[in-house]
Coordinates of C-alpha atoms and ligand atoms in Angstrom, one line a residue:
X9 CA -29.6 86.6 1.9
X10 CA -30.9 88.1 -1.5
X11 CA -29.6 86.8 -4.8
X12 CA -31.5 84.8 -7.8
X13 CA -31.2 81.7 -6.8
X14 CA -34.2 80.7 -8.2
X15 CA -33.5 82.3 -11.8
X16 CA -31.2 79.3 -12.9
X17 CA -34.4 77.1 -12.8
X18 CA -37.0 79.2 -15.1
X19 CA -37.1 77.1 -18.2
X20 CA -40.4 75.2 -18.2
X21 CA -39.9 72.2 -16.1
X22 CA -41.7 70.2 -13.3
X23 CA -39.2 70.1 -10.5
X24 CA -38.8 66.2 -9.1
X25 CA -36.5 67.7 -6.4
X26 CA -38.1 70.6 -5.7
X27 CA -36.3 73.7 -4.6
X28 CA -37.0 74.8 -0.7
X29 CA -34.8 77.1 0.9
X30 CA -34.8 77.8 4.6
X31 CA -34.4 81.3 3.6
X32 CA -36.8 83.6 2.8
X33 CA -38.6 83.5 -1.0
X34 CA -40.3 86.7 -1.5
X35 CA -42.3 86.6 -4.6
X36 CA -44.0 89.9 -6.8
X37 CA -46.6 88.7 -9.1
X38 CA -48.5 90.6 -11.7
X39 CA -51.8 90.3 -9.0
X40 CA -52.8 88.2 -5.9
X41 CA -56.1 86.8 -5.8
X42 CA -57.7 86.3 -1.8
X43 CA -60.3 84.1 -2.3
X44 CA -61.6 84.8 1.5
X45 CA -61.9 88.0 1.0
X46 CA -62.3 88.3 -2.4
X47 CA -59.6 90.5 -2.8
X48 CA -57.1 91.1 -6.1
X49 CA -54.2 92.1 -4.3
X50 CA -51.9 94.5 -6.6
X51 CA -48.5 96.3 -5.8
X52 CA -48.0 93.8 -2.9
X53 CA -45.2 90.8 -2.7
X54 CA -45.4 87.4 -1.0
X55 CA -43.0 86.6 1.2
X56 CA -42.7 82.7 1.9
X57 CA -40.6 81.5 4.8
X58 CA -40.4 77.8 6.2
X59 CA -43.6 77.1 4.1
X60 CA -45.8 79.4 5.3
X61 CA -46.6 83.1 4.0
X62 CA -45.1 84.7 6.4
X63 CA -45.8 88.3 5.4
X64 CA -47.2 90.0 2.7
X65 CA -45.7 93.5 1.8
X66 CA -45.0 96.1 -0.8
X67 CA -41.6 96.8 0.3
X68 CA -38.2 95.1 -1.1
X69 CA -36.6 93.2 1.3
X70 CA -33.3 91.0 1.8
X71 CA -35.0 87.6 0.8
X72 CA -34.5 85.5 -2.7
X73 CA -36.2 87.2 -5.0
X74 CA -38.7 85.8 -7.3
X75 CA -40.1 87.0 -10.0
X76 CA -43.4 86.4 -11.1
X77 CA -44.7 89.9 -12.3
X78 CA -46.4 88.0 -15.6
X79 CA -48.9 86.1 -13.6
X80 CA -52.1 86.1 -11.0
X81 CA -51.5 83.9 -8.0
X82 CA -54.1 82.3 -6.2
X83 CA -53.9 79.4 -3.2
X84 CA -53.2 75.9 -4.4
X85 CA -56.6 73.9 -5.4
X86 CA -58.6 71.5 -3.4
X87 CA -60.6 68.7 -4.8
X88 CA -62.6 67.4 -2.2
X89 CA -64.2 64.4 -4.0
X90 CA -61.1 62.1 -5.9
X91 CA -60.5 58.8 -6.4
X92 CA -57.3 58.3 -6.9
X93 CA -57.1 54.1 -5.9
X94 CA -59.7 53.9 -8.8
X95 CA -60.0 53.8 -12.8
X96 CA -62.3 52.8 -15.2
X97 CA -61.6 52.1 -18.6
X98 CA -64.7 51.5 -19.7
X99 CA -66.2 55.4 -19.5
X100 CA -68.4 54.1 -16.6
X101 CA -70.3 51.4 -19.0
X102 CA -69.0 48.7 -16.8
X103 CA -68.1 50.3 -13.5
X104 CA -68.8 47.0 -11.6
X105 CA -66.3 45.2 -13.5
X106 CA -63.5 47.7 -13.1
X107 CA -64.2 46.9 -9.7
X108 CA -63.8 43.4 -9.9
X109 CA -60.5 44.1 -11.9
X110 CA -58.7 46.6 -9.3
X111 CA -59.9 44.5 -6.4
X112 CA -56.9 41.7 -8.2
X113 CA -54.7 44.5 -7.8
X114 CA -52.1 43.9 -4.9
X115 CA -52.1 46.6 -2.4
X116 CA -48.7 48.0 -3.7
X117 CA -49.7 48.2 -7.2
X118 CA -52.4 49.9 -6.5
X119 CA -50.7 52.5 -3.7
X120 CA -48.3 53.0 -6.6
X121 CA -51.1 53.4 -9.2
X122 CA -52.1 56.2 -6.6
X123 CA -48.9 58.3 -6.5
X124 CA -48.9 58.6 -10.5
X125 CA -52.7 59.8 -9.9
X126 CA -51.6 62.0 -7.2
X127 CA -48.3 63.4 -9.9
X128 CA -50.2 64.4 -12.1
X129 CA -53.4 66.3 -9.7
X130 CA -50.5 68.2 -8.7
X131 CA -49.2 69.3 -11.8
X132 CA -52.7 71.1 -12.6
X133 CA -52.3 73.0 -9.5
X134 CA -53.7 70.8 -6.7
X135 CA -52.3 70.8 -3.8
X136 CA -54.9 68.9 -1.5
X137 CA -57.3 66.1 -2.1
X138 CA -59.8 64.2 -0.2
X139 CA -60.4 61.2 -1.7
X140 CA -63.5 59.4 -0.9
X141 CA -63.4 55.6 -1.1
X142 CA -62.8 53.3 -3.6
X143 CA -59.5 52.8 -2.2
X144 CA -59.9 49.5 -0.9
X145 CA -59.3 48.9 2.8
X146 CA -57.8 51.7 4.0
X147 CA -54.9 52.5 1.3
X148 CA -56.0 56.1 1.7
X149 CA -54.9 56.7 5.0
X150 CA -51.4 54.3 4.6
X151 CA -50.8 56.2 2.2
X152 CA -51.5 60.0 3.7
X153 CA -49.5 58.4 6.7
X154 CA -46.6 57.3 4.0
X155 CA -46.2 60.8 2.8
X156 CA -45.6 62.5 6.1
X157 CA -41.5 60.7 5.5
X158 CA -41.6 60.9 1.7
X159 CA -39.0 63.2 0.1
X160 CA -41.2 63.8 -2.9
X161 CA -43.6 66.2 -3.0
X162 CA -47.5 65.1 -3.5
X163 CA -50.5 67.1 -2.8
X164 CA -51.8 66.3 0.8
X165 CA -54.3 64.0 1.2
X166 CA -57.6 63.7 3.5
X167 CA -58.9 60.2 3.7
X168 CA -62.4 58.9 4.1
X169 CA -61.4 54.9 4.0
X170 CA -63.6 52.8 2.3
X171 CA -67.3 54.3 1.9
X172 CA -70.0 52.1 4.1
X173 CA -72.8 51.2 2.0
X174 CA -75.4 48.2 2.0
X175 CA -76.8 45.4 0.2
X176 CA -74.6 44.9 -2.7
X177 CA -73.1 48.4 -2.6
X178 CA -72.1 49.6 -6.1
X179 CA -71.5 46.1 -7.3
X180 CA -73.9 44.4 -9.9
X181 CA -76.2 41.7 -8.0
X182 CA -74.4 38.4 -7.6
X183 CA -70.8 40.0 -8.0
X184 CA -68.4 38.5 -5.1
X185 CA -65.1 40.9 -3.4
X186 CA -67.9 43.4 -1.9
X187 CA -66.3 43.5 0.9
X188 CA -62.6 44.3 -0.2
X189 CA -64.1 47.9 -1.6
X190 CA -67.0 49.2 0.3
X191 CA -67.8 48.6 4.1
X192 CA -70.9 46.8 4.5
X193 CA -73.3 48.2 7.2
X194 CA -76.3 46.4 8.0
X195 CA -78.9 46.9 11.1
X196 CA -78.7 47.0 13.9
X197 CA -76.0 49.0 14.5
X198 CA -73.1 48.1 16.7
X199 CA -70.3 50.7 17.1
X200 CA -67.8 48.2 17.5
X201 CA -67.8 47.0 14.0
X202 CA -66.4 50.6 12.8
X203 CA -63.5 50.6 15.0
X204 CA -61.4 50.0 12.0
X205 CA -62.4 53.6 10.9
X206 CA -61.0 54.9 14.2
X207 CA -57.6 52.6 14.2
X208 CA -56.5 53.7 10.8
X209 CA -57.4 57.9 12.1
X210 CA -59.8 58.9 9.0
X211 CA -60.6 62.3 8.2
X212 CA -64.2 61.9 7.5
X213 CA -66.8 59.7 6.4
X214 CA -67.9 58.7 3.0
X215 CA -71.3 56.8 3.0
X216 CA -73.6 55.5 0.6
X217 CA -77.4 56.9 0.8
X218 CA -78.0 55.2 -2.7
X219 CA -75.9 53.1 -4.5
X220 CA -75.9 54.4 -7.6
X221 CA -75.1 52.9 -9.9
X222 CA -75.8 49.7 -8.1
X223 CA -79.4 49.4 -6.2
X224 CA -80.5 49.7 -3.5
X225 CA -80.5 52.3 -0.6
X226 CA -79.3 52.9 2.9
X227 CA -82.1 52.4 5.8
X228 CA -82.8 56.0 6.6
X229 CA -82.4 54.5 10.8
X230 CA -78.8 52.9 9.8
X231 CA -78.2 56.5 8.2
X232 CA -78.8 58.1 11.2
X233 CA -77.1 56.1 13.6
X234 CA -74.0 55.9 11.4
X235 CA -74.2 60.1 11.7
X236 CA -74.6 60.3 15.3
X237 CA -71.6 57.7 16.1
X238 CA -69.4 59.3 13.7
X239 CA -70.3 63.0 15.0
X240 CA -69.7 61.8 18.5
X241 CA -65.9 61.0 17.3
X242 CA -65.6 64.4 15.5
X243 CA -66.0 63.0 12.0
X244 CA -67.9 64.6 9.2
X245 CA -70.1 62.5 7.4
X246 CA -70.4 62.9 3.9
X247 CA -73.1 61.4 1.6
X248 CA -73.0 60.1 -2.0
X249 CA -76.6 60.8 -2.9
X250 CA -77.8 61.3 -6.6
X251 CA -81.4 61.4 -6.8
X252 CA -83.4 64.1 -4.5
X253 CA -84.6 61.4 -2.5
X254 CA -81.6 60.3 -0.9
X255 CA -80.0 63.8 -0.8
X256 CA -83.1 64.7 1.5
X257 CA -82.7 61.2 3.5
X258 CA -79.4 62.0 4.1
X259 CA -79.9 66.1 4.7
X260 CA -82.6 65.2 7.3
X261 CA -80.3 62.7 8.9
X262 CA -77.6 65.5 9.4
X263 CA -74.8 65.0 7.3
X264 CA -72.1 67.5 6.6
X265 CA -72.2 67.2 2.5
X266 CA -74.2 65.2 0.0
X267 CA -71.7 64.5 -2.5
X268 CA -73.3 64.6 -6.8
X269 CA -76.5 65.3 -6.1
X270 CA -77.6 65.5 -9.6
X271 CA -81.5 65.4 -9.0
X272 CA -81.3 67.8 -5.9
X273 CA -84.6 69.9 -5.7
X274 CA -85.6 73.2 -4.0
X275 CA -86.9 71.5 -0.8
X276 CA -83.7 70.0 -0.6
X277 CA -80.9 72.5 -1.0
X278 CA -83.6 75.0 1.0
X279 CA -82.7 72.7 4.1
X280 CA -79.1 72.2 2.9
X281 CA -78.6 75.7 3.6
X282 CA -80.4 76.0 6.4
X283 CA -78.3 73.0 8.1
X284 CA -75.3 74.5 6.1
X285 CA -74.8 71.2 4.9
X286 CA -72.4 71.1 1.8
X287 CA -73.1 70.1 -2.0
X288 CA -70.2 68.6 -3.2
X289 CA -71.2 68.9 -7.3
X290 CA -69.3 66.0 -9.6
X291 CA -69.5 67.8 -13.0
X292 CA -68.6 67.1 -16.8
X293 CA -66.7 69.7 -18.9
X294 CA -68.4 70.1 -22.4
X295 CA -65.3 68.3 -23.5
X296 CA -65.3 65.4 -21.1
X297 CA -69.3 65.0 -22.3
X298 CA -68.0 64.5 -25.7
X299 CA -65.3 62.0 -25.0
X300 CA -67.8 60.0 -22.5
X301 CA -70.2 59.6 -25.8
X302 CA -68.0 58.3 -28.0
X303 CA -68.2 55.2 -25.4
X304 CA -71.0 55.4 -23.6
X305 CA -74.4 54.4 -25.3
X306 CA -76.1 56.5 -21.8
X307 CA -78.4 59.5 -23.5
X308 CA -77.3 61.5 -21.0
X309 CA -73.8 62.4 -22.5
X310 CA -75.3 62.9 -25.9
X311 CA -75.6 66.8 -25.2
X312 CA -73.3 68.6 -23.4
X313 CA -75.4 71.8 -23.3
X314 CA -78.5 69.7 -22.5
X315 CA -76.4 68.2 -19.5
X316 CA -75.5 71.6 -18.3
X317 CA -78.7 73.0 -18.9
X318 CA -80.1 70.9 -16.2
X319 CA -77.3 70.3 -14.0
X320 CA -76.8 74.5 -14.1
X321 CA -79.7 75.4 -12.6
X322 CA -79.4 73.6 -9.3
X323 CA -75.7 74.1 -9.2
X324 CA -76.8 78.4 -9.5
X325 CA -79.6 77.7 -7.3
X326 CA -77.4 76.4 -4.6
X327 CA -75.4 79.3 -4.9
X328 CA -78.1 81.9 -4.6
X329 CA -79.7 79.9 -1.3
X330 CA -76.7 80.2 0.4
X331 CA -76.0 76.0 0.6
X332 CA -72.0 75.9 0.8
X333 CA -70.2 74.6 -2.1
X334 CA -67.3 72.4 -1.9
X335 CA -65.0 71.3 -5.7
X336 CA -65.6 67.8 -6.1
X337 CA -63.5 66.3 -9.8
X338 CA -64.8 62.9 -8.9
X339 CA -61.7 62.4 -11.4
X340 CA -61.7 58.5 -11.8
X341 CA -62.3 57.7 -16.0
X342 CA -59.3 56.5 -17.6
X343 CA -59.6 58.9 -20.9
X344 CA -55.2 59.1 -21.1
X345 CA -56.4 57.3 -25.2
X346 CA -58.0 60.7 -25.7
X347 CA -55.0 62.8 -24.5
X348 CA -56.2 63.4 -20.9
X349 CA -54.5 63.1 -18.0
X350 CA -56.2 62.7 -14.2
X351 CA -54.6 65.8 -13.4
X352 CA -56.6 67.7 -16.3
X353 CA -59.7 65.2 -16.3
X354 CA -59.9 66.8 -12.5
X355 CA -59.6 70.3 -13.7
X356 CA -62.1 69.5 -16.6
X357 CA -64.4 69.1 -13.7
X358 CA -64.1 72.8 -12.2
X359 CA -64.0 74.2 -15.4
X360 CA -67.3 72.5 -15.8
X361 CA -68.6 74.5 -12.7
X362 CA -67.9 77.5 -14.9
X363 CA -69.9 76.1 -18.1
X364 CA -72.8 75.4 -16.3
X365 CA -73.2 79.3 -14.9
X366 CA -71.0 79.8 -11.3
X367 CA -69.2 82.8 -11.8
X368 CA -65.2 82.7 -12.1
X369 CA -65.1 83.9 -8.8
X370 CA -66.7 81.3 -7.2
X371 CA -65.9 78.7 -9.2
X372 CA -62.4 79.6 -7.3
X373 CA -63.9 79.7 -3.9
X374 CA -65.6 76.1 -4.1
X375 CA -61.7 74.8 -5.1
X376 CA -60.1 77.3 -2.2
X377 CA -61.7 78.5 0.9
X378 CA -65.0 76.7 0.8
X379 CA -63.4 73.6 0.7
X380 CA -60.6 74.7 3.1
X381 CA -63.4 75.3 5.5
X382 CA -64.9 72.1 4.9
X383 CA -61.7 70.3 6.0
X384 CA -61.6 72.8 8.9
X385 CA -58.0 74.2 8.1
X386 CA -58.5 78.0 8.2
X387 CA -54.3 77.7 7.1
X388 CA -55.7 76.3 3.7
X389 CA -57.2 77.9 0.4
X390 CA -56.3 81.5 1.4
X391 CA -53.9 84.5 1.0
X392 CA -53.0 86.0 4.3
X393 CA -50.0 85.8 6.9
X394 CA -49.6 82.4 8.3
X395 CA -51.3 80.9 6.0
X396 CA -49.8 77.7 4.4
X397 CA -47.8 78.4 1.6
X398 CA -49.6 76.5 -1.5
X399 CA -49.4 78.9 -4.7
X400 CA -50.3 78.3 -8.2
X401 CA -49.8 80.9 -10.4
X402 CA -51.3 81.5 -13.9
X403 CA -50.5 83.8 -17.3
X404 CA -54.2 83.8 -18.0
X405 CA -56.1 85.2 -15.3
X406 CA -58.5 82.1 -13.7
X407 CA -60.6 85.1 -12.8
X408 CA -61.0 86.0 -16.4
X409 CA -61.6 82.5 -17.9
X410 CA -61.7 78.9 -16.0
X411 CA -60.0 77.9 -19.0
X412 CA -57.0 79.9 -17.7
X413 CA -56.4 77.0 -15.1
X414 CA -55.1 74.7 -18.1
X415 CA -52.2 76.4 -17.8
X416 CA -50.5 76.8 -14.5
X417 CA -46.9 78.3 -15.0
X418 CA -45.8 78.2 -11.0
X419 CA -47.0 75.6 -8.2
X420 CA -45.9 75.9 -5.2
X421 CA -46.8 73.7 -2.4
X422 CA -45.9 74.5 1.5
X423 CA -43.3 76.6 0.0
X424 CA -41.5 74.3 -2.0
X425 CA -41.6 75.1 -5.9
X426 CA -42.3 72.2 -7.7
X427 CA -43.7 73.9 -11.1
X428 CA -41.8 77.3 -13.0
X429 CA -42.2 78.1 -16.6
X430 CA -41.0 80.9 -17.6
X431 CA -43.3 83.5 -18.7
X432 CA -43.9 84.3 -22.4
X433 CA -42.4 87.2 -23.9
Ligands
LIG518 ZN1 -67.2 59.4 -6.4

């Protein structure tokens, strides 16, 4: 069929019943971006069938024809490191406590608290998250599972289940509900206590090497038995580690990712690459700095530029050894009193990845193919045929300026438009 079906819907809106046709979309934008191959694709047309791209071409054909000719389209974004079970109000001053408050939360409340999280990722153009704990006992997974018969669409999720971790994991000493938010691990090992992990089909692993902010760290032996069990069941491992000792614990152990790593060194991301084990970076936008110090006493946020400064120069160093980068927002700051949502809190994070030195380029990769690789779905994070067919599409090139991906103006997710503004004149 051909016809404009889709022009009645171009005012600015965000679609809560999206538009999918059976029928093929095909879709000319003012340039493609190919993140795998680092290609701008120009003069060529998307065309999207039963949520895949099913071909790209430069000829007109007989699908619905969408026009797009104002914008660059790249594959939706992936955030690899989100917390979307979790909030703190606080601006991480008392993190413990927020836990002690959302561990009162019923389990509804809290899957519900999710969704709106999950809205509002996918209105700044993400279209798959991992999240990585914090999400009590396995509400990640229900909910992944949920989604599979939910009409509405929600980026798709990859869940970890709660993150093992030791001693008093990132509780404050004496705090009690541990055990409704992390997984406690202890030595020795015995496989059969993580069975739970393997009942409720996780996608990964999300252990503590340090507890940071809490104290304490994981036994480097419990470490490395918790990697080889989880390997054995085809699980990637991924390590919250923010000092440079931990990072190299967990490294040497075999992990697939150390997630922040803040106080990585040479040695470190020199093995990294070598193991091509993944840095997940958690960053903070100039701007999110700024609101952080309003509420946080912590020196750290006093200086955005000083923050960047040091943070920069591993995140570039990474990047010139060759260790793989993966987007992580690590979204989970309540700042909606200073005007920002989760959805552009997580995109403050990327755009952070920009401010500290990655160029625009692969500040796209780490949120697209890199971290499509990571979740090993080759159908993910790229532009080619049979691909799945998750589009956002932008007036301000993202490859000109990250701060471009503020404003999405098409988001499509396995073919189903759930964003369309209309271009500006
Ligand atoms: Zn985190």
């Amino acid at each position: 069929m051909s016809g404009i079906i889709l022009s009645g819907l171009s005012i600015g809106l965000f679609l809560s019943t999206p538009v999918y046709s059976q029928d093929c979309i095909q879709i000319t934008a003012k340039e493609i971006y190919d993140p795998a191959t680092d290609q701008i694709l120009k003069g060529t047309s998307l065309v999207v069938q039963n949520g895949k791209i099913h071909s790209l071409t430069s000829e007109p054909n007989d699908c619905s024809q969408l026009d797009l000719s104002k914008l660059t389209l790249i594959p939706g974004l992936i955030d690899l490191h989100t917390h979307i079970f979790l909030e703190d109000k606080t601006a991480a001053v008392r993190f413990s406590d927020e836990l002690v408050r959302l561990g009162k939360w019923s389990s509804d409340q809290r899957t519900s608290f999710a969704k709106d999280q999950l809205r509002s990722i996918l209105k700044s153009g993400f279209t798959t998250i991992r999240d990585v704990g914090n999400s009590g006992m396995f509400l990640d997974t229900k909910l992944r599972d949920s989604l599979a018969s939910d009409s509405e669409v929600l980026p798709r999720i990859f869940g970890t289940g709660p993150g093992i971790a030791t001693e008093q994991a990132q509780f404050k000493t004496g705090v009690v509900g541990i055990e409704s938010e992390y997984f406690l691990a202890k030595l020795p090992f015995k496989e059969e206590a993580f069975s739970p992990f393997l009942k409720n089909k996780v996608d990964g692993i999300k252990i503590y090497a340090d507890n940071d902010p809490g104290k304490g760290q994981m036994p480097e032996e419990l470490l490395k038995q918790l990697v080889t069990f989880f390997h054995s069941k085809k699980l990637k491992v991924s390590a919250h580690a923010t000092n440079d000792a931990s990072a190299w614990m967990a490294a040497n152990a075999g992990v697939d990712s150390i997630e922040h790593g803040y106080g990585i060194k040479k040695r470190t991301l020199e093995l990294m690459a070598q193991k091509k084990i993944y840095l997940i970076p958690t960053e903070m936008s100039t701007r999110v700095v700024q609101l952080v110090n309003r509420r946080n006493p912590d020196p750290l946020y006093v200086s955005a530029r000083e923050l960047h400064r040091k943070r920069g120069k591993r995140l570039r160093l990474a990047l010139t050894l060759g260790v793989p980068i993966g987007f992580g927002s690590d979204a989970y700051m309540d700042l909606s009193k200073a005007r920002l949502s989760r959805g552009e809190l997580t995109l403050e994070s990327l755009i952070a990845y920009s401010e500290e030195g990655l160029p625009a380029s692969a500040v796209l990769k780490t949120a697209t193919v890199w971290a499509a690789d990571f979740l090993g779905r080759d159908d993910l994070g790229r532009i080619r045929e049979g691909a799945t067919a998750d589009l956002v599409g932008y007036e301000k090139s993202p490859l000109k300026t990250a701060q471009g991906l503020k404003e999405p103006s098409f988001i499509m997710k396995d073919g189903k438009i759930v964003l369309f503004r209309q271009a500006r004149k």
